[in-house]
Amino acid sequence: MVDHDMAALALRNQLLTLQVCTTGSVMLTATSTGFTRAIGSFLTDGFAPGMEVLPIGFGDNSRGVIQSVTAGAIILTGTRSAESAATASLTVGLPELVGWDNIALDPDMGRPYLEESYVPATNTLLSMPYTGGTVEDTGLYVLRWYAPSNVGRKALSAPAQAILALFPVGLNLPLADGTAVRIRGDIGPIPSRIQADDAGTSVITITIPWRVYSMN
Amino acid sequence: MRRMSFGLDVKRFSDKVEGYRRAIAERATEIAFASIVEGSPITGAPGQPVDTGNLKGSWAIVRGPLVNLITTPVIYAPQIEDGTRAGRALTLRSQVGGFHSLALTRVAWPRIVQAAAEQVVGHG
């Protein structure tokens, strides 16, 4: 029978590799309001308002929420320390605030955050005999990505697209007991519509159907 | 005579298959509806949670010539489906039902069709 803890952890570990967009290692300057660059484009790299960006390579590598983006500049909400140009990177990945299964999250409505739900569904004996026959377990891995409202579609659609790319139909995630979590191809992962809430946030739900075959 | 008989046989077979198709589609719709509203062992869906009963009682099947719709006009239905409201995860307080019934029904569609076929045609 399936080990649900193992399966949930495999899905979570895959999610932990998420990268929505990045500059890669380039020359960047930190200003008191964000970042600038002389070569390349933040827009082309995929940055958009409402995203939470993680800098690496500066003295101050604290995360910030993007307020506006042009090709050469990112303006963050709030202020930060200005620093001279350096070889650094900006990346949007998993938000810092994540509500894992059964871990309470007190969200900051001004920042993106993520909630996960592991949802077992059905358990079916596919082949005889009862002992040693093949069992199919199915379920859902449901992710809810929140972003501030009124910042545009990409704050939610881009992370959703990146998550769907991370969990393509047919993906096989091996488990330590020799089984594997398989992302279903008959009914594949889909995003929901973007849904605005009355608390100043909007949310997109990504539903990832999975199955595991094991021996009874 | 043999040509006419064969043609009639094909027509009878075609009519029979069409009859099964319609019956299976209708039965699958009913199974999906029950899954969403009441929950189902076929899909693993928990059904709708109940507080006032407004949401659970609002679901309806709208039948069309080619497509049947399972719908609700209740504005907070998506929040109950996803288990989120006002930017936070909902706490399930109902003693019946739960979240994600539509998603679970959707991904179990092959099982629903198989169950409907078995009920209409038999196990063969």
Coordinates of C-alpha atoms in Angstrom, one line a residue:
Chain A
M1 CA 0.0 0.0 0.0
V2 CA 1.1 3.5 -0.6
D3 CA 3.0 5.4 2.0
H4 CA 1.2 8.7 2.0
D5 CA 3.9 10.5 4.0
M6 CA 6.5 9.4 1.5
A7 CA 4.3 10.4 -1.5
A8 CA 3.5 13.8 0.0
L9 CA 7.2 14.5 0.7
A10 CA 8.1 13.6 -2.9
L11 CA 5.6 16.1 -4.3
R12 CA 6.8 18.7 -1.9
N13 CA 10.5 18.1 -2.7
Q14 CA 9.7 18.6 -6.4
L15 CA 7.9 21.9 -5.5
L16 CA 10.9 23.1 -3.6
T17 CA 12.9 23.2 -6.8
L18 CA 10.5 25.8 -8.3
Q19 CA 12.0 28.8 -10.1
V20 CA 9.5 31.2 -11.7
C21 CA 12.0 33.7 -13.2
T22 CA 15.6 34.8 -12.7
T23 CA 18.1 37.3 -14.0
G24 CA 20.9 34.7 -13.7
S25 CA 24.3 36.1 -12.6
V26 CA 24.5 39.6 -14.0
M27 CA 25.7 43.1 -13.1
L28 CA 23.0 44.7 -10.9
T29 CA 22.8 47.8 -8.8
A30 CA 20.8 48.1 -5.6
T31 CA 19.0 51.4 -5.1
S32 CA 17.1 52.7 -2.1
T33 CA 13.9 51.6 -3.9
G34 CA 14.9 48.5 -5.8
F35 CA 17.4 47.4 -8.5
T36 CA 18.7 48.6 -11.8
R37 CA 20.6 47.0 -14.6
A38 CA 22.4 48.4 -17.7
I39 CA 22.4 45.3 -19.8
G40 CA 19.4 42.9 -20.3
S41 CA 15.8 43.4 -19.4
F42 CA 13.8 42.6 -16.2
L43 CA 10.7 42.4 -18.4
T44 CA 12.2 39.8 -20.7
D45 CA 13.4 37.8 -17.8
G46 CA 9.7 37.6 -16.6
F47 CA 9.5 39.8 -13.5
A48 CA 6.2 41.4 -12.8
P49 CA 4.4 43.4 -10.1
G50 CA 3.3 41.4 -7.1
M51 CA 6.1 38.9 -7.3
E52 CA 8.5 38.4 -4.3
V53 CA 12.1 38.6 -5.4
L54 CA 15.1 37.1 -3.7
P55 CA 18.4 38.9 -4.3
I56 CA 21.7 37.1 -4.0
G57 CA 25.2 38.7 -4.1
F58 CA 24.4 41.9 -2.2
G59 CA 25.1 42.9 1.4
D60 CA 21.3 43.2 1.9
N61 CA 19.8 40.0 0.5
S62 CA 16.4 40.4 2.1
R63 CA 13.3 39.6 -0.1
G64 CA 11.2 42.3 -1.5
V65 CA 7.8 42.6 -3.3
I66 CA 7.9 44.1 -6.7
Q67 CA 5.8 47.3 -7.1
S68 CA 6.7 48.1 -10.8
V69 CA 9.0 46.8 -13.5
T70 CA 10.7 48.3 -16.6
A71 CA 13.4 46.8 -18.7
G72 CA 16.1 48.4 -16.6
A73 CA 14.5 48.9 -13.2
I74 CA 12.6 47.1 -10.5
I75 CA 10.8 49.2 -7.9
L76 CA 10.0 47.4 -4.6
T77 CA 7.5 48.2 -2.0
G78 CA 9.3 49.8 1.0
T79 CA 13.0 50.9 1.0
R80 CA 16.3 49.1 1.2
S81 CA 20.0 49.9 1.4
A82 CA 21.6 51.3 -1.8
E83 CA 24.7 49.4 -2.9
S84 CA 27.1 49.8 -5.8
A85 CA 27.0 47.6 -8.9
A86 CA 27.9 43.9 -8.3
T87 CA 27.7 40.6 -10.0
A88 CA 24.4 39.4 -8.4
S89 CA 21.1 37.8 -9.2
L90 CA 17.4 38.3 -8.6
T91 CA 15.1 35.3 -8.5
V92 CA 11.5 34.6 -8.0
G93 CA 10.9 31.1 -6.5
L94 CA 8.8 29.8 -3.7
P95 CA 7.5 32.6 -1.4
E96 CA 9.2 32.8 2.0
L97 CA 5.7 32.4 3.6
V98 CA 4.4 28.9 3.0
G99 CA 1.6 27.1 4.8
W100 CA 2.6 23.4 4.6
D101 CA 0.0 20.7 5.4
N102 CA -1.1 21.1 9.1
I103 CA 1.3 24.0 9.7
A104 CA -0.6 27.2 10.5
L105 CA 0.4 30.2 8.4
D106 CA -0.3 33.8 9.5
P107 CA 0.0 35.5 6.1
D108 CA 1.1 39.0 5.3
M109 CA -1.5 40.2 2.8
G110 CA 1.1 42.5 1.2
R111 CA 3.3 39.6 0.2
P112 CA 2.8 36.5 -1.9
Y113 CA 2.4 33.2 0.0
L114 CA 1.6 29.6 -0.8
E115 CA -0.6 26.9 0.9
E116 CA -0.3 23.2 0.1
S117 CA -2.8 20.4 0.5
Y118 CA -2.2 16.7 0.0
V119 CA -5.6 15.1 -0.8
P120 CA -5.8 11.2 -1.0
A121 CA -8.8 10.1 -3.0
T122 CA -9.3 6.5 -4.0
N123 CA -7.7 3.1 -3.3
T124 CA -8.6 0.3 -5.8
L125 CA -7.4 -3.3 -6.1
L126 CA -6.7 -3.6 -9.9
S127 CA -5.5 -7.2 -10.2
M128 CA -5.9 -10.5 -8.4
P129 CA -5.0 -12.1 -6.1
Y130 CA -5.9 -10.1 -3.0
T131 CA -2.5 -10.7 -1.5
G132 CA 0.2 -9.4 -3.9
G133 CA -2.2 -7.8 -6.3
T134 CA -1.7 -4.4 -7.7
V135 CA -3.3 -1.5 -5.9
E136 CA -3.9 1.9 -7.4
D137 CA -4.1 5.0 -5.1
T138 CA -5.1 8.3 -6.5
G139 CA -5.3 11.8 -5.1
L140 CA -4.6 15.5 -5.6
Y141 CA -1.7 17.8 -4.7
V142 CA -3.4 21.2 -4.4
L143 CA -1.4 24.4 -4.2
R144 CA -2.9 27.8 -3.6
W145 CA -0.7 30.8 -4.6
Y146 CA -1.8 34.1 -3.2
A147 CA -0.6 37.6 -4.3
P148 CA -1.7 41.1 -3.5
S149 CA -4.8 42.1 -5.5
N150 CA -4.8 44.7 -8.2
V151 CA -1.2 44.1 -9.4
G152 CA -2.0 42.3 -12.7
R153 CA -2.3 38.8 -13.9
K154 CA 1.3 37.7 -14.1
A155 CA 1.9 37.8 -10.3
L156 CA -0.2 34.6 -10.2
S157 CA -0.2 33.2 -13.7
A158 CA 3.6 33.0 -14.0
P159 CA 4.1 31.0 -10.8
A160 CA 1.2 28.8 -11.8
Q161 CA 2.8 28.2 -15.2
A162 CA 6.1 27.4 -13.6
I163 CA 4.5 24.9 -11.2
L164 CA 2.7 23.2 -14.1
A165 CA 6.1 22.9 -15.9
L166 CA 7.5 21.3 -12.7
F167 CA 4.7 18.7 -12.6
P168 CA 4.2 17.7 -16.3
V169 CA 1.9 14.8 -17.2
G170 CA 3.7 11.5 -16.9
L171 CA 6.3 12.8 -14.4
N172 CA 7.6 9.9 -12.2
L173 CA 8.8 10.7 -8.7
P174 CA 10.5 7.6 -7.2
L175 CA 9.9 6.7 -3.6
A176 CA 12.2 4.9 -1.3
D177 CA 10.0 1.7 -1.1
G178 CA 10.3 1.2 -4.9
T179 CA 7.0 2.7 -5.9
A180 CA 6.6 6.1 -7.5
V181 CA 4.2 9.0 -7.5
R182 CA 3.1 9.5 -11.1
I183 CA 1.5 12.7 -12.4
R184 CA -1.6 11.6 -14.2
G185 CA -1.8 12.0 -17.9
D186 CA -5.5 11.0 -18.4
I187 CA -6.6 13.9 -16.3
G188 CA -3.7 16.3 -16.0
P189 CA -2.8 19.2 -13.8
I190 CA -4.6 22.5 -14.3
P191 CA -4.7 26.0 -12.9
S192 CA -7.9 27.7 -11.7
R193 CA -9.0 31.1 -12.7
I194 CA -7.6 34.0 -10.7
Q195 CA -9.9 34.7 -7.8
A196 CA -9.9 38.0 -6.0
D197 CA -10.7 37.9 -2.3
D198 CA -12.1 40.6 -0.1
A199 CA -9.0 40.7 2.1
G200 CA -6.9 42.4 -0.5
T201 CA -5.4 39.2 -2.0
S202 CA -6.0 37.2 -5.1
V203 CA -5.4 33.5 -5.4
I204 CA -4.8 30.9 -8.1
T205 CA -5.3 27.2 -7.3
I206 CA -3.1 24.6 -9.1
T207 CA -4.6 21.1 -8.9
I208 CA -2.1 18.2 -9.6
P209 CA -3.7 14.7 -9.9
W210 CA -1.4 11.8 -9.1
R211 CA -1.5 8.1 -8.8
V212 CA 0.7 5.4 -7.1
Y213 CA 0.8 1.7 -8.0
S214 CA 1.8 -0.6 -5.2
M215 CA 1.5 -4.2 -4.1
N216 CA -1.3 -5.1 -1.8
Chain B
M1 CA -32.5 -10.2 -49.2
R2 CA -29.1 -10.7 -47.5
R3 CA -28.0 -7.1 -48.2
M4 CA -31.2 -5.7 -46.8
S5 CA -31.0 -7.9 -43.7
F6 CA -27.4 -6.9 -43.1
G7 CA -28.3 -3.2 -43.4
L8 CA -31.1 -3.6 -40.9
D9 CA -28.8 -5.4 -38.6
V10 CA -26.3 -2.6 -38.7
K11 CA -29.1 -0.1 -38.1
R12 CA -30.3 -2.0 -35.1
F13 CA -26.8 -2.2 -33.7
S14 CA -26.3 1.5 -34.3
D15 CA -29.5 2.4 -32.5
K16 CA -28.7 0.1 -29.6
V17 CA -25.2 1.7 -29.2
E18 CA -26.7 5.1 -29.4
G19 CA -29.2 4.2 -26.7
Y20 CA -26.4 2.9 -24.5
R21 CA -24.4 6.1 -25.1
R22 CA -27.3 8.3 -24.0
A23 CA -28.0 6.2 -21.0
I24 CA -24.4 6.0 -19.9
A25 CA -24.0 9.8 -20.4
E26 CA -27.1 10.4 -18.3
R27 CA -26.0 8.0 -15.6
A28 CA -22.5 9.4 -15.5
T29 CA -24.0 12.9 -15.0
E30 CA -26.0 11.6 -12.1
I31 CA -23.0 9.9 -10.5
A32 CA -20.9 13.1 -10.9
F33 CA -23.7 15.2 -9.4
A34 CA -23.9 12.9 -6.4
S35 CA -20.1 13.0 -6.0
I36 CA -20.0 16.7 -5.9
V37 CA -23.0 17.2 -3.6
E38 CA -23.1 14.1 -1.4
G39 CA -19.7 12.6 -1.8
S40 CA -18.8 9.3 -3.5
P41 CA -16.7 6.2 -2.9
I42 CA -16.2 6.1 -6.7
T43 CA -14.3 9.4 -6.7
G44 CA -13.3 9.9 -3.1
A45 CA -15.0 13.3 -3.1
P46 CA -16.4 14.3 0.4
G47 CA -19.4 16.2 -0.9
Q48 CA -20.5 19.7 0.1
P49 CA -20.0 20.8 3.7
V50 CA -23.1 22.0 5.5
D51 CA -23.7 25.1 7.6
T52 CA -27.1 26.6 6.5
G53 CA -27.5 24.1 3.7
N54 CA -27.6 26.9 1.1
L55 CA -24.7 25.7 -1.0
K56 CA -25.5 22.0 -0.9
G57 CA -29.1 22.7 -1.8
S58 CA -28.1 25.0 -4.7
W59 CA -26.4 22.5 -7.0
A60 CA -28.4 21.5 -10.1
I61 CA -28.0 19.7 -13.4
V62 CA -28.8 21.7 -16.5
R63 CA -29.3 19.2 -19.4
G64 CA -28.6 20.1 -23.0
P65 CA -28.6 18.1 -26.3
L66 CA -24.8 17.6 -26.2
V67 CA -23.6 18.7 -22.8
N68 CA -24.9 18.5 -19.3
L69 CA -23.8 21.1 -16.8
I70 CA -23.6 20.7 -13.0
T71 CA -23.9 24.2 -11.6
T72 CA -24.4 26.4 -8.6
P73 CA -25.2 30.1 -8.5
V74 CA -23.8 30.5 -5.0
I75 CA -21.0 33.1 -5.1
Y76 CA -18.8 31.5 -2.4
A77 CA -18.8 28.0 -4.0
P78 CA -15.3 28.4 -5.4
Q79 CA -14.0 29.3 -1.9
I80 CA -15.6 26.2 -0.5
E81 CA -14.1 24.1 -3.3
D82 CA -10.6 25.4 -2.8
G83 CA -10.9 25.7 1.0
T84 CA -9.8 29.3 1.1
R85 CA -11.5 32.6 2.0
A86 CA -10.2 36.1 2.8
G87 CA -6.7 35.0 2.0
R88 CA -6.6 32.2 4.5
A89 CA -7.2 28.5 4.6
L90 CA -10.7 27.6 5.7
T91 CA -11.3 25.5 8.8
L92 CA -13.7 22.7 8.1
R93 CA -16.4 22.8 10.8
S94 CA -19.1 20.8 9.1
Q95 CA -19.6 17.3 10.2
V96 CA -20.3 16.3 6.7
G97 CA -18.6 17.1 3.4
G98 CA -15.3 18.8 2.7
F99 CA -13.2 20.6 0.1
H100 CA -12.1 19.8 -3.4
S101 CA -15.2 17.8 -4.4
L102 CA -15.3 19.2 -7.9
A103 CA -11.6 18.6 -8.5
L104 CA -11.9 15.0 -7.2
T105 CA -14.9 14.4 -9.3
R106 CA -13.2 15.7 -12.4
V107 CA -10.1 13.6 -12.0
A108 CA -12.2 10.5 -11.4
W109 CA -14.2 10.9 -14.6
P110 CA -12.8 7.7 -16.2
R111 CA -14.0 5.8 -13.1
I112 CA -17.4 7.5 -13.2
V113 CA -17.9 6.6 -16.9
Q114 CA -16.8 3.0 -16.1
A115 CA -19.3 2.8 -13.2
A116 CA -22.1 4.3 -15.4
A117 CA -21.4 1.8 -18.2
E118 CA -21.4 -1.1 -15.7
Q119 CA -24.7 0.0 -14.3
V120 CA -26.3 0.6 -17.7
V121 CA -24.9 -2.3 -19.8
G122 CA -23.9 -4.7 -17.0
H123 CA -20.6 -6.3 -16.3
G124 CA -20.8 -8.3 -19.6

